[in-house]
Coordinates of C-alpha atoms and ligand atoms in Angstrom, one line a residue:
M1 CA 8.2 21.3 -21.7
D2 CA 9.2 17.4 -22.7
Y3 CA 7.2 14.5 -21.9
C4 CA 9.0 11.3 -22.1
K5 CA 8.1 9.4 -24.8
Y6 CA 6.8 5.7 -23.1
H7 CA 5.2 8.0 -19.8
P8 CA 3.0 10.7 -21.6
M9 CA 2.1 12.3 -18.3
D10 CA 5.3 12.3 -16.9
G11 CA 8.5 15.0 -17.5
A12 CA 10.5 14.2 -19.3
T13 CA 14.5 14.2 -17.7
Y14 CA 17.0 12.9 -20.3
Y15 CA 17.1 13.1 -23.8
C16 CA 18.4 10.6 -26.6
R17 CA 20.2 12.6 -29.6
Q18 CA 20.7 10.0 -31.1
C19 CA 17.2 8.3 -31.1
D20 CA 16.0 11.9 -30.6
I21 CA 13.6 10.4 -27.3
H22 CA 12.6 12.3 -24.3
H23 CA 13.2 9.9 -21.5
C24 CA 11.6 10.0 -17.7
D25 CA 13.6 8.9 -14.9
C26 CA 11.7 4.9 -15.3
C27 CA 13.0 4.7 -18.6
I28 CA 17.0 5.3 -18.7
N29 CA 19.4 2.6 -18.2
D30 CA 21.3 3.4 -14.8
E31 CA 23.4 0.6 -14.5
K32 CA 26.6 2.2 -12.7
N33 CA 29.5 2.0 -15.0
K34 CA 33.0 3.6 -14.5
R35 CA 32.5 6.9 -16.4
H36 CA 29.0 7.6 -13.9
T37 CA 27.0 7.8 -16.9
V38 CA 23.4 6.9 -17.9
H39 CA 22.2 5.5 -21.0
C40 CA 19.7 4.5 -24.4
F41 CA 17.9 1.1 -23.4
L42 CA 17.3 1.4 -27.1
C43 CA 20.9 2.6 -28.4
D44 CA 23.1 2.6 -25.4
S45 CA 24.3 6.2 -26.3
V46 CA 25.2 8.3 -23.0
L47 CA 21.5 10.4 -22.4
E48 CA 21.9 14.5 -22.0
S49 CA 20.6 15.2 -18.2
L50 CA 17.5 17.4 -18.7
G51 CA 17.3 18.6 -15.5
S52 CA 14.2 18.4 -13.0
A53 CA 13.5 22.2 -13.8
N54 CA 12.0 20.6 -16.9
T55 CA 9.4 18.7 -15.3
V56 CA 7.6 21.4 -14.4
T57 CA 6.1 24.1 -16.6
P58 CA 7.5 27.7 -14.9
F59 CA 4.3 29.6 -12.9
W60 CA 5.3 32.1 -14.9
R61 CA 4.0 29.8 -18.5
R62 CA 0.8 29.0 -15.4
L63 CA -0.4 32.6 -14.8
N64 CA -3.7 31.8 -15.7
E65 CA -4.0 29.1 -14.0
A66 CA -3.4 30.9 -10.8
F67 CA -5.3 33.5 -11.3
K68 CA -7.8 30.4 -11.0
Y69 CA -7.1 28.9 -8.6
P70 CA -9.1 30.8 -5.7
L71 CA -11.9 31.1 -8.5
N72 CA -14.2 28.3 -6.5
S73 CA -17.2 28.3 -4.4
S74 CA -15.6 26.7 -1.4
S75 CA -12.5 29.6 -1.4
M76 CA -14.4 32.4 -2.6
S77 CA -17.3 32.3 0.2
L78 CA -13.9 32.4 2.7
I79 CA -12.7 35.9 0.7
V80 CA -15.9 37.5 0.8
I81 CA -17.0 36.4 4.7
T82 CA -13.6 37.0 5.9
S83 CA -13.9 40.7 3.8
I84 CA -17.4 41.4 5.6
I85 CA -16.0 41.0 9.0
S86 CA -13.0 43.2 7.8
V87 CA -15.3 46.2 6.9
I88 CA -17.0 45.0 10.1
A89 CA -14.2 45.3 12.3
V90 CA -13.5 48.7 10.6
L91 CA -17.1 51.1 11.0
M92 CA -17.1 50.4 14.7
P93 CA -13.4 52.0 16.2
F94 CA -15.9 52.5 19.3
L95 CA -15.3 49.1 20.8
W96 CA -11.8 49.1 19.2
I97 CA -10.9 45.5 21.3
L98 CA -14.1 43.6 20.1
S99 CA -12.8 45.0 16.0
I100 CA -9.5 44.1 16.8
V101 CA -10.3 40.5 17.6
M102 CA -12.5 40.3 14.3
Y103 CA -9.9 42.1 12.2
L104 CA -7.6 39.8 14.1
F105 CA -9.7 36.3 13.4
A106 CA -10.4 37.5 9.1
A107 CA -6.8 37.4 8.4
G108 CA -6.0 34.7 10.7
A109 CA -8.5 32.5 8.9
M110 CA -7.1 34.0 5.5
L111 CA -4.1 33.4 6.5
K112 CA -4.3 29.2 7.2
Y113 CA -6.3 28.9 4.8
S114 CA -3.4 30.6 1.7
F115 CA -0.6 28.1 3.4
T116 CA -3.0 25.1 3.3
C117 CA -2.6 26.3 -0.5
L118 CA 0.6 26.4 -0.5
E119 CA 0.8 23.2 1.3
R120 CA -1.4 21.5 -1.0
T121 CA 0.3 23.2 -3.4
A122 CA 3.4 22.1 -3.2
M123 CA 2.4 18.5 -2.5
G124 CA 1.5 18.7 -6.8
E125 CA -2.2 19.0 -5.8
M126 CA -3.5 22.1 -8.4
K127 CA -7.1 22.3 -6.7
A128 CA -7.8 25.1 -4.1
P129 CA -8.8 22.5 -0.8
D130 CA -12.4 22.6 0.7
V131 CA -12.4 25.1 3.6
M132 CA -12.5 23.3 5.7
E133 CA -10.1 21.2 5.2
A134 CA -8.0 23.9 5.4
Y135 CA -8.6 24.2 9.1
Q136 CA -7.8 21.0 9.8
G137 CA -4.3 21.7 10.4
G138 CA -5.0 23.1 14.6
I139 CA -4.2 26.6 16.1
K140 CA -0.9 26.0 16.8
L141 CA 0.9 26.1 13.1
L142 CA -1.5 29.7 12.6
F143 CA -0.1 31.1 15.5
Q144 CA 3.4 30.5 14.0
L145 CA 2.7 31.4 11.1
I146 CA 1.3 35.1 12.6
L147 CA 4.0 34.7 15.1
I148 CA 6.5 34.8 11.6
T149 CA 5.0 37.9 10.2
I150 CA 4.8 39.6 13.4
V151 CA 8.8 38.3 14.3
M152 CA 9.7 40.0 10.6
T153 CA 7.6 42.9 10.6
V154 CA 9.3 44.8 14.1
F155 CA 12.4 43.5 12.9
A156 CA 12.1 45.8 10.1
G157 CA 9.8 48.1 12.5
L158 CA 12.8 48.4 15.0
A159 CA 15.7 48.5 11.7
T160 CA 14.1 51.6 11.1
Y161 CA 14.2 52.8 14.3
F162 CA 17.2 52.4 15.6
V163 CA 19.6 52.5 12.3
G164 CA 17.5 54.8 10.4
V165 CA 15.4 55.4 7.3
A166 CA 17.6 54.5 5.2
L167 CA 19.3 51.5 6.3
G168 CA 16.3 50.2 8.0
G169 CA 14.0 51.3 4.5
V170 CA 17.3 48.6 2.7
L171 CA 16.0 45.5 5.5
G172 CA 12.1 46.1 5.4
V173 CA 13.1 45.4 1.1
I174 CA 14.8 42.1 2.7
A175 CA 12.2 41.3 4.9
V176 CA 10.2 41.7 1.9
I177 CA 11.9 39.7 -0.4
T178 CA 12.6 37.3 2.2
F179 CA 8.8 36.4 3.2
P180 CA 8.2 34.4 0.5
A181 CA 11.0 32.5 1.5
V182 CA 10.7 32.4 4.8
L183 CA 6.8 31.1 3.9
I184 CA 7.8 28.0 1.4
R185 CA 10.6 27.1 4.6
F186 CA 8.7 27.0 7.1
A187 CA 5.6 24.6 4.5
Q188 CA 9.1 22.6 4.1
T189 CA 10.2 21.9 7.8
E190 CA 6.7 22.7 9.8
N191 CA 9.9 24.5 11.7
M192 CA 9.2 27.6 12.9
F193 CA 13.4 28.4 14.0
S194 CA 14.7 27.1 11.1
A195 CA 12.2 28.5 8.5
L196 CA 13.5 31.9 10.6
N197 CA 17.0 30.9 9.9
P198 CA 18.1 34.1 7.5
V199 CA 21.1 31.7 5.9
A200 CA 18.4 29.0 5.3
A201 CA 16.2 31.5 3.4
I202 CA 18.9 32.6 1.5
G203 CA 20.2 29.4 0.2
L204 CA 16.5 29.2 -1.2
I205 CA 16.8 32.0 -2.9
T206 CA 20.2 31.3 -4.0
A207 CA 18.6 27.9 -5.5
I208 CA 15.5 28.6 -7.1
G209 CA 17.1 31.7 -8.9
L210 CA 16.0 34.2 -11.3
P211 CA 11.7 32.6 -10.7
Y212 CA 12.1 34.0 -7.5
G213 CA 13.3 37.2 -8.6
L214 CA 10.2 37.0 -11.0
L215 CA 7.5 36.0 -7.9
I216 CA 9.2 39.4 -5.8
V217 CA 8.3 41.3 -9.2
F218 CA 4.9 39.7 -9.7
M219 CA 4.2 39.9 -5.6
L220 CA 4.9 44.2 -5.9
I221 CA 2.4 44.5 -8.7
M222 CA 0.0 42.6 -7.0
M223 CA 0.6 44.8 -3.7
T224 CA 0.9 48.3 -5.8
S225 CA -2.7 47.1 -7.6
V226 CA -4.1 46.7 -4.6
G227 CA -3.4 50.2 -3.6
V228 CA -4.0 51.7 -7.2
L229 CA -7.4 50.4 -6.3
H230 CA -7.9 51.3 -3.1
E231 CA -7.3 54.6 -4.2
W232 CA -9.4 55.0 -7.3
I233 CA -12.6 53.3 -5.2
N234 CA -12.1 55.1 -2.0
A235 CA -12.8 58.3 -4.3
I236 CA -16.2 57.4 -4.5
L237 CA -17.3 54.6 -1.6
P238 CA -14.8 55.1 1.2
A239 CA -16.4 51.8 2.7
G240 CA -17.0 50.1 0.0
A241 CA -13.2 51.1 -1.0
V242 CA -12.7 48.8 2.1
F243 CA -14.8 45.9 1.0
V244 CA -13.1 45.4 -2.4
Q245 CA -9.6 46.4 -1.1
S246 CA -9.6 43.0 1.2
V247 CA -11.2 40.9 -1.1
V248 CA -9.6 42.1 -3.7
S249 CA -6.2 41.6 -1.5
S250 CA -6.8 38.5 -0.2
F251 CA -7.4 36.7 -3.0
Y252 CA -4.0 37.7 -4.4
T253 CA -2.7 35.8 -1.5
V254 CA -4.1 33.1 -2.3
V255 CA -3.0 33.6 -6.0
M256 CA 1.1 33.8 -4.2
F257 CA 1.0 31.3 -2.1
H258 CA -0.2 29.1 -4.5
L259 CA 2.9 30.1 -6.3
M260 CA 4.9 29.9 -3.5
G261 CA 3.7 26.1 -3.3
Y262 CA 4.1 25.7 -6.5
M263 CA 7.7 26.6 -6.9
L264 CA 8.5 24.5 -4.0
F265 CA 6.6 21.8 -5.8
Q266 CA 8.8 22.3 -9.7
Y267 CA 11.9 23.0 -7.1
Q268 CA 11.8 20.3 -4.8
Q269 CA 15.2 18.4 -5.9
E270 CA 17.0 21.5 -5.8
L271 CA 15.4 22.3 -2.7
G272 CA 15.7 18.8 -0.9
Y273 CA 19.4 18.7 -2.9
S274 CA 21.1 21.3 -0.5
A275 CA 19.6 19.5 2.5
R276 CA 20.3 16.2 1.1
S277 CA 23.9 16.9 -0.1
D278 CA 26.1 15.6 1.8
D279 CA 24.6 11.4 1.7
D280 CA 24.3 11.0 -1.6
D281 CA 23.9 7.6 -1.2
E282 CA 20.9 8.0 0.5
Q283 CA 19.2 7.9 -3.3
P284 CA 18.4 4.0 -3.7
D285 CA 20.2 2.9 -6.5
R286 CA 17.1 0.2 -9.1
S287 CA 17.6 -3.3 -9.0
D288 CA 19.1 -5.3 -11.8
L289 CA 15.4 -6.5 -11.9
E290 CA 13.7 -2.8 -11.5
R291 CA 15.8 -1.6 -14.3
M292 CA 15.0 -4.9 -16.3
S293 CA 11.3 -4.3 -16.3
A294 CA 11.8 -0.7 -17.8
N295 CA 14.0 -1.9 -20.3
M296 CA 11.3 -4.7 -21.4
D297 CA 8.8 -1.9 -21.1
V298 CA 10.4 0.5 -23.2
L299 CA 11.1 -2.3 -25.7
L300 CA 7.5 -3.3 -25.8
K301 CA 5.9 0.6 -26.5
E302 CA 9.2 0.4 -29.7
G303 CA 7.7 -2.5 -30.3
E304 CA 12.2 -3.9 -30.7
Y305 CA 10.4 -7.2 -30.4
E306 CA 13.9 -9.2 -31.2
K307 CA 15.6 -7.4 -28.5
L308 CA 12.8 -8.4 -26.5
V309 CA 12.6 -11.3 -26.8
G310 CA 16.0 -11.7 -25.7
L311 CA 16.0 -9.8 -22.9
Y312 CA 13.2 -12.2 -22.2
Y313 CA 15.1 -15.2 -21.9
Q314 CA 18.0 -12.9 -20.5
A315 CA 15.7 -13.1 -17.5
F316 CA 15.0 -16.1 -16.8
K317 CA 18.4 -16.9 -16.6
Q318 CA 19.2 -14.2 -13.9
F319 CA 16.4 -14.9 -12.0
P320 CA 15.1 -17.9 -12.5
N321 CA 12.1 -17.2 -9.5
E322 CA 10.7 -13.8 -10.7
A323 CA 7.0 -15.5 -12.2
N324 CA 6.6 -12.2 -12.8
F325 CA 8.9 -12.4 -15.9
F326 CA 7.3 -15.4 -17.3
D327 CA 4.3 -14.1 -16.6
R328 CA 4.5 -11.8 -18.7
F329 CA 6.0 -13.2 -21.5
F330 CA 3.4 -15.7 -21.4
E331 CA 0.9 -13.3 -21.2
L332 CA 3.1 -11.2 -24.0
L333 CA 3.5 -13.9 -26.7
Y334 CA -0.2 -15.1 -26.4
V335 CA -1.3 -12.4 -27.1
C336 CA 0.3 -10.9 -29.9
K337 CA -0.1 -14.5 -31.3
K338 CA 3.2 -15.7 -31.7
Q339 CA 3.1 -19.3 -32.5
A340 CA 6.8 -19.8 -33.5
L341 CA 8.1 -18.6 -30.1
M342 CA 5.2 -19.9 -28.4
A343 CA 5.7 -23.4 -29.2
D344 CA 9.8 -23.0 -28.0
Y345 CA 8.4 -20.7 -24.5
G346 CA 5.7 -23.5 -23.8
L347 CA 7.8 -26.3 -22.0
T348 CA 9.7 -23.5 -20.0
Y349 CA 7.1 -22.0 -18.8
L350 CA 5.6 -25.4 -17.9
E351 CA 8.3 -25.8 -16.0
F352 CA 8.4 -23.0 -14.5
L353 CA 4.7 -23.6 -13.1
V354 CA 5.3 -27.5 -12.1
R355 CA 8.5 -25.9 -10.1
K356 CA 6.7 -22.9 -8.3
K357 CA 3.9 -25.8 -7.3
R358 CA 1.2 -23.0 -9.0
F359 CA 0.0 -26.0 -10.3
D360 CA -3.7 -24.8 -10.6
K361 CA -2.4 -23.1 -13.3
L362 CA -1.1 -25.9 -15.7
T363 CA -3.8 -27.4 -17.4
T364 CA -5.8 -23.9 -18.3
T365 CA -1.7 -22.7 -19.7
F366 CA -1.2 -26.1 -21.4
K367 CA -5.0 -25.3 -23.7
Q368 CA -3.9 -21.7 -23.8
I369 CA -1.0 -22.9 -25.7
N370 CA -2.4 -25.4 -27.8
L371 CA -5.2 -22.4 -28.9
L372 CA -1.9 -20.4 -30.2
V373 CA -0.2 -23.9 -31.3
P374 CA -2.8 -26.7 -32.4
D375 CA -1.5 -29.7 -31.8
Y376 CA 1.6 -28.7 -29.1
V377 CA 2.4 -31.5 -26.8
P378 CA 6.0 -30.7 -24.1
D379 CA 8.7 -32.0 -25.2
S380 CA 9.1 -33.3 -21.5
P381 CA 8.1 -37.2 -20.1
A382 CA 7.9 -35.4 -16.8
I383 CA 6.2 -32.8 -17.3
R384 CA 3.4 -35.0 -19.7
V385 CA 2.7 -37.1 -17.1
Q386 CA 1.5 -34.4 -15.2
I387 CA -0.2 -32.3 -17.5
A388 CA -2.1 -35.8 -17.7
T389 CA -2.7 -36.4 -14.5
F390 CA -4.4 -33.2 -13.8
L391 CA -6.1 -33.6 -17.0
R392 CA -7.6 -36.7 -15.8
Q393 CA -8.8 -35.8 -12.4
Q394 CA -10.6 -32.4 -14.7
G395 CA -12.4 -35.2 -16.9
D396 CA -10.3 -33.8 -20.0
L397 CA -9.2 -37.6 -20.7
K398 CA -8.9 -37.3 -24.8
L399 CA -6.6 -34.4 -24.3
A400 CA -4.8 -36.9 -21.1
V401 CA -4.6 -39.3 -23.8
K402 CA -3.9 -37.8 -26.6
I403 CA -0.2 -36.3 -24.6
L404 CA 0.7 -39.7 -22.9
N405 CA 0.4 -41.6 -26.7
G406 CA 3.6 -42.9 -27.7
M407 CA 6.0 -41.9 -25.1
H408 CA 7.7 -45.1 -24.6
K409 CA 9.4 -44.9 -28.3
L410 CA 9.7 -41.1 -27.5
Y411 CA 11.0 -41.6 -24.1
P412 CA 12.5 -44.8 -24.1
D413 CA 14.4 -44.1 -21.4
Y414 CA 12.1 -42.6 -18.7
A415 CA 12.4 -44.0 -15.8
D416 CA 8.8 -43.7 -15.2
L417 CA 7.9 -44.8 -18.1
P418 CA 5.5 -47.9 -16.2
N419 CA 3.5 -45.7 -14.7
A420 CA 2.5 -43.2 -17.3
Y421 CA 1.2 -45.6 -19.1
T422 CA -0.9 -46.9 -15.8
L423 CA -1.6 -43.6 -16.4
L424 CA -3.0 -44.0 -19.8
A425 CA -4.5 -47.4 -19.0
E426 CA -6.7 -45.7 -16.5
C427 CA -7.4 -42.7 -19.1
L428 CA -8.5 -45.0 -21.5
N429 CA -10.4 -46.9 -19.6
D430 CA -13.3 -44.2 -18.7
L431 CA -13.6 -43.3 -22.1
P432 CA -16.5 -45.3 -24.3
N433 CA -15.5 -48.1 -26.3
M434 CA -11.6 -47.8 -25.4
Q435 CA -11.7 -51.3 -22.5
A436 CA -9.9 -53.3 -25.4
Q437 CA -6.8 -50.4 -25.7
A438 CA -6.8 -49.3 -21.7
E439 CA -6.3 -53.5 -21.5
K440 CA -3.0 -53.2 -24.0
C441 CA -1.7 -50.4 -22.3
R442 CA -2.6 -51.5 -18.2
Q443 CA -0.2 -54.7 -20.5
M444 CA 2.3 -52.5 -21.9
A445 CA 2.6 -50.9 -18.7
A446 CA 3.6 -54.5 -16.7
Q447 CA 6.0 -54.8 -19.3
L448 CA 7.3 -51.5 -19.4
A449 CA 7.4 -51.9 -14.8
R450 CA 9.6 -55.5 -15.9
R451 CA 11.2 -54.6 -18.3
A452 CA 12.4 -51.5 -15.9
E453 CA 12.7 -53.8 -13.1
A454 CA 15.2 -56.1 -15.4
K455 CA 17.6 -53.3 -16.3
K456 CA 17.9 -52.2 -12.7
V457 CA 19.3 -56.5 -12.0
E458 CA 21.6 -55.6 -15.0
L459 CA 22.6 -52.2 -13.5
E460 CA 23.0 -53.7 -10.3
M461 CA 25.3 -57.3 -11.8
Q462 CA 27.6 -54.7 -13.4
R463 CA 28.4 -52.7 -11.2
Q464 CA 28.6 -55.1 -8.8
A465 CA 31.6 -57.0 -11.5
R466 CA 33.3 -53.7 -11.7
Q467 CA 33.3 -53.7 -8.4
A468 CA 35.2 -56.5 -8.1
T469 CA 37.5 -56.7 -11.9
G470 CA 38.0 -52.6 -10.7
A471 CA 35.8 -50.1 -12.7
V472 CA 36.8 -50.3 -16.2
P473 CA 34.3 -50.6 -19.1
A474 CA 31.3 -48.3 -17.6
S475 CA 30.8 -46.8 -20.3
T476 CA 30.6 -49.3 -23.4
G477 CA 28.6 -51.7 -21.5
N478 CA 25.5 -49.6 -21.0
P479 CA 24.3 -48.6 -23.8
K480 CA 24.2 -51.8 -25.5
V481 CA 22.0 -53.2 -22.1
R482 CA 19.4 -49.7 -22.7
R483 CA 18.4 -50.6 -25.9
G484 CA 18.7 -54.6 -26.1
P485 CA 15.4 -55.7 -24.7
P486 CA 12.6 -53.6 -26.7
A487 CA 13.5 -55.2 -29.4
G488 CA 12.4 -59.1 -27.9
T489 CA 9.7 -58.1 -25.5
S490 CA 7.9 -55.2 -26.6
S491 CA 8.1 -55.3 -30.2
G492 CA 4.3 -56.5 -30.8
L493 CA 3.0 -54.1 -28.3
T494 CA 4.9 -51.5 -30.1
L495 CA 3.3 -51.8 -33.1
E496 CA -0.1 -51.9 -31.5
L497 CA -0.6 -48.8 -29.7
V498 CA 1.3 -46.6 -31.7
P499 CA -1.8 -45.6 -34.7
L500 CA -4.0 -45.2 -31.3
D501 CA -4.8 -42.0 -31.1
A502 CA -6.9 -41.2 -34.3
P503 CA -9.1 -44.2 -33.7
V504 CA -9.9 -42.4 -29.9
V505 CA -10.4 -38.8 -32.1
D506 CA -12.6 -39.5 -33.9
K507 CA -14.4 -41.0 -31.6
I508 CA -15.4 -38.4 -28.8
Ligands
ZN1 ZN1 8.5 7.1 -19.1
ZN2 ZN1 19.1 6.1 -27.9

């Protein structure tokens, strides 16, 4: 049995010849295409389907475990106690009604427990259930189980009686052969009538195929061995024979029911498929998002970082609101210490946090980026102001000053520049020995505000002039106005403010 390379606990369902890699259902590119093929995330070649038979070890490969299945104190106590009850029932033929009741009680208890084993195994539980737990299902199921057994026995008996021994024998054999199928169907549907439906039973047998035949052979061997064992012991100790036979057959019954449950577990897809085949569409398609996420997992586990980074950037474009992608990529870069990529991605992530109003993470993220990329400052005036505001609230004035400083040179056209400098002035004001710098900053803010005002007026006048003349020289006039004022009005301040961050860093 092969397992998924990326999920070592899951059986493989696909195989890539090109990469020599086994995949599970999760690790494949199942994007809809014209040829309805499934592709490899790594090399994009068509994958070979392995079928679900591969996902579970076949039952004959785990007979060892199957025989150990009832070997626990809980199951064994039940087996021994019911066997003792059967022996007592056999030993008192004078009270025959009581003895029949006791016998039925023992058999019923054993049958109910075995059936619980079947159901639990079918759900993938490979440990025998606790005896007390097994009787929570209620008495109705037990009666249905007994009824099923009686119906099948009576059917074979009546056939022998009415149509003769030969044909009756054949029908009896058929009854024995279909009995496990009926029980598996009953566990599957919990409906007595649909379980007893011979067509459904035959459908189940053909769906499982050869392994079902093996199960029957196995069952017959066990039954014969119980008979042989009985013969042996009966010759030595007649009373003990009943006990030993009862213990052994109960033990075998639990093993058989466990195996039947295992068969249901192993062939769940095939068995479920026959019921679902009419509406194939019912199987939910993976969304692009889930598929992309699976693709990322595969690329990450393969160490295909280049492809992975490309895929993440594609994901950011395709799913701009999917926090999972943004967070994971940030974590990845941070943990893997990818400096260059982080310097590139930092702004995207900070902008995402602001867009999603996750302000609580803003400063910690900024500091994390700084740990990896020293002197990192996001290349966006709005984000800088946003982070600086929070840094100031948290009392981290030094860092706030660092990211606000020099913004008038870098972003001369940023509309909120006056506010940025007011903020910078406030930060400097709270720092020791920085009052003079703060005062300069305040002046700068005032000057920038005036300049912005003047620009607004000028633009307004231009607009009016354009309206008056008929909208011609819009593009030629604008740049000149923008570049003009700094040369005249704020040149003195520009020079003094730029080297400001050096003394700040030294003094703190
Ligand atoms: Zn997988
Ligand atoms: Zn491949």
